[in-house]
XYZ file of N, CA and C in Angstrom:
240
model
N -1.324 13.059 -7.931
C -2.624 13.515 -8.359
C -3.240 12.563 -9.388
N -2.420 11.764 -10.046
C -2.943 10.845 -11.052
C -3.900 9.807 -10.460
N -3.596 9.179 -9.300
C -4.568 8.230 -8.740
C -5.903 8.878 -8.385
N -5.878 10.107 -7.899
C -7.130 10.799 -7.578
C -7.900 11.085 -8.857
N -7.202 11.531 -9.894
C -7.826 11.797 -11.178
C -8.443 10.520 -11.745
N -7.707 9.420 -11.632
C -8.182 8.124 -12.123
C -9.411 7.667 -11.349
N -9.458 7.954 -10.045
C -10.571 7.500 -9.205
C -11.887 8.159 -9.590
N -11.835 9.346 -10.186
C -13.056 10.037 -10.546
C -13.601 9.630 -11.910
N -12.856 8.803 -12.651
C -13.375 8.283 -13.913
C -14.502 7.302 -13.639
N -15.522 7.330 -14.435
C -16.587 6.339 -14.311
C -16.185 5.041 -14.999
N -15.293 5.128 -15.953
C -14.800 3.945 -16.645
C -13.449 3.598 -16.031
N -13.245 2.331 -15.719
C -11.990 1.928 -15.107
C -11.542 0.570 -15.599
N -10.494 0.079 -14.990
C -9.956 -1.231 -15.363
C -10.962 -2.336 -15.067
N -11.843 -2.115 -14.095
C -12.850 -3.124 -13.776
C -13.847 -3.312 -14.915
N -14.079 -2.252 -15.699
C -14.987 -2.378 -16.844
C -14.388 -3.248 -17.949
N -13.066 -3.174 -18.112
C -12.393 -3.970 -19.139
C -12.536 -5.456 -18.823
N -12.426 -5.801 -17.539
C -12.524 -7.205 -17.149
C -13.963 -7.641 -16.869
N -14.908 -6.703 -16.891
C -16.314 -7.055 -16.717
C -16.716 -7.334 -15.281
N -16.064 -6.704 -14.317
C -16.439 -6.907 -12.921
C -16.978 -5.606 -12.342
N -17.632 -5.717 -11.224
C -18.169 -4.522 -10.582
C -17.053 -3.749 -9.901
N -17.328 -2.486 -9.634
C -16.344 -1.641 -8.961
C -16.059 -2.166 -7.553
N -17.087 -2.704 -6.888
C -16.908 -3.244 -5.539
C -15.995 -4.465 -5.541
N -16.178 -5.341 -6.536
C -15.306 -6.523 -6.633
C -13.872 -6.100 -6.920
N -13.703 -5.079 -7.742
C -12.354 -4.587 -8.037
C -11.699 -4.026 -6.775
N -12.484 -3.325 -5.941
C -11.934 -2.802 -4.693
C -11.562 -3.922 -3.725
N -12.341 -4.999 -3.721
C -11.996 -6.138 -2.857
C -10.670 -6.764 -3.279
N -10.492 -6.926 -4.571
C -9.226 -7.481 -5.075
C -8.081 -6.526 -4.766
N -8.307 -5.236 -4.949
C -7.298 -4.227 -4.644
C -6.912 -4.273 -3.164
N -7.907 -4.417 -2.308
C -7.650 -4.508 -0.873
C -6.864 -5.772 -0.525
N -7.206 -6.886 -1.151
C -6.499 -8.148 -0.877
C -5.032 -8.048 -1.290
N -4.771 -7.512 -2.483
C -3.385 -7.366 -2.928
C -2.627 -6.359 -2.064
N -3.301 -5.295 -1.663
C -2.662 -4.311 -0.791
C -2.310 -4.895 0.563
N -3.197 -5.706 1.115
C -2.923 -6.351 2.398
C -1.753 -7.312 2.288
N -1.727 -8.102 1.230
C -0.588 -9.010 1.026
C 0.722 -8.241 0.879
N 0.676 -7.135 0.154
C 1.869 -6.314 -0.015
C 2.352 -5.760 1.316
N 1.427 -5.295 2.146
C 1.814 -4.783 3.455
C 2.389 -5.877 4.350
N 1.835 -7.067 4.276
C 2.356 -8.175 5.087
C 3.767 -8.544 4.640
N 3.974 -8.652 3.327
C 5.324 -8.957 2.839
C 6.296 -7.827 3.160
N 5.832 -6.583 3.070
C 6.686 -5.452 3.429
C 7.058 -5.466 4.893
N 6.107 -5.825 5.741
C 6.383 -5.916 7.174
C 7.386 -7.031 7.463
N 7.197 -8.180 6.821
C 8.145 -9.287 7.016
C 9.534 -8.900 6.521
N 9.598 -8.209 5.399
C 10.881 -7.760 4.865
C 11.542 -6.750 5.811
N 10.739 -5.841 6.348
C 11.282 -4.855 7.283
C 11.786 -5.489 8.566
N 11.067 -6.469 9.084
C 11.513 -7.167 10.290
C 12.809 -7.923 10.018
N 12.879 -8.593 8.857
C 14.112 -9.310 8.502
C 15.283 -8.345 8.361
N 15.033 -7.167 7.802
C 16.103 -6.175 7.667
C 16.549 -5.664 9.029
N 15.604 -5.415 9.918
C 15.971 -4.931 11.257
C 16.778 -5.971 12.022
N 16.468 -7.249 11.816
C 17.158 -8.321 12.541
C 18.540 -8.590 11.949
N 18.657 -8.565 10.613
C 19.878 -9.024 9.959
C 20.865 -7.935 9.580
N 20.437 -6.699 9.471
C 21.334 -5.620 9.071
C 21.789 -4.884 10.319
N 23.115 -4.703 10.427
C 23.655 -4.092 11.642
C 23.344 -2.596 11.740
N 23.579 -1.861 10.655
C 23.435 -0.407 10.694
C 22.323 0.031 9.748
N 21.098 -0.326 10.079
C 19.979 -0.005 9.196
C 19.707 1.495 9.148
N 20.022 2.190 10.217
C 19.783 3.629 10.250
C 20.945 4.428 9.664
N 21.944 3.744 9.137
C 23.070 4.415 8.497
C 22.822 4.724 7.035
N 21.790 4.154 6.449
C 21.475 4.379 5.046
C 20.129 5.091 4.962
N 20.115 6.266 4.346
C 18.895 7.077 4.303
C 17.769 6.363 3.561
N 18.090 5.562 2.544
C 17.049 4.865 1.784
C 16.355 3.814 2.641
N 17.086 3.147 3.504
C 16.483 2.164 4.395
C 15.598 2.843 5.433
N 16.051 3.991 5.912
C 15.252 4.748 6.880
C 13.952 5.222 6.224
N 14.054 5.722 4.994
C 12.851 6.171 4.291
C 11.904 5.010 4.002
N 12.438 3.833 3.734
C 11.594 2.655 3.546
C 10.843 2.307 4.812
N 11.522 2.386 5.938
C 10.879 2.124 7.221
C 9.787 3.156 7.510
N 10.082 4.416 7.248
C 9.082 5.474 7.456
C 7.884 5.251 6.539
N 8.133 4.882 5.284
C 7.042 4.604 4.354
C 6.171 3.454 4.806
N 6.793 2.403 5.311
C 6.027 1.256 5.803
C 5.162 1.651 6.996
N 5.724 2.427 7.913
C 4.949 2.879 9.074
C 3.776 3.752 8.620
N 4.000 4.644 7.662
C 2.920 5.498 7.174
C 1.823 4.686 6.481
N 2.213 3.645 5.745
C 1.209 2.796 5.100
C 0.362 2.077 6.142
N 1.000 1.558 7.196
C 0.241 0.875 8.245
C -0.661 1.845 8.995
N -0.212 3.090 9.178
C -1.073 4.087 9.819
C -2.289 4.391 8.961
N -2.116 4.412 7.638
C -3.250 4.598 6.743
C -4.232 3.458 6.810
N -3.738 2.239 6.896
C -4.616 1.081 7.023
C -5.339 1.113 8.352
N -4.614 1.461 9.410
C -5.224 1.524 10.732
C -6.333 2.572 10.766
N -6.074 3.730 10.172
C -7.085 4.796 10.169
C -8.333 4.368 9.394
N -8.153 3.690 8.275
C -9.323 3.250 7.510
C -10.061 2.119 8.215
N -9.348 1.279 8.934
C -10.006 0.193 9.678
C -10.820 0.764 10.848
N -10.303 1.781 11.507
C -11.025 2.404 12.607
C -12.244 3.149 12.073
N -12.093 3.776 10.916
C -13.194 4.528 10.304
C -14.348 3.610 9.925
N -14.026 2.424 9.423
C -15.071 1.483 8.977
C -15.687 0.832 10.159
């Protein structure tokens, strides 16, 4: 709930740096995209190099989280 609460503030981190809210969202989107790409590369490397990836619940949850993040990106891309 904290990110939603933060989103409704009129004052944000973009005001501290003196940029517009739109520019801050562009930077946020760029960093998020890079994070998803690195996460995808990491997940592919784990699937290729680890024999029993589904034997550890934390690895399975990481994979599920990555898939959910990509579904969120896909939904927002289709919406736009």
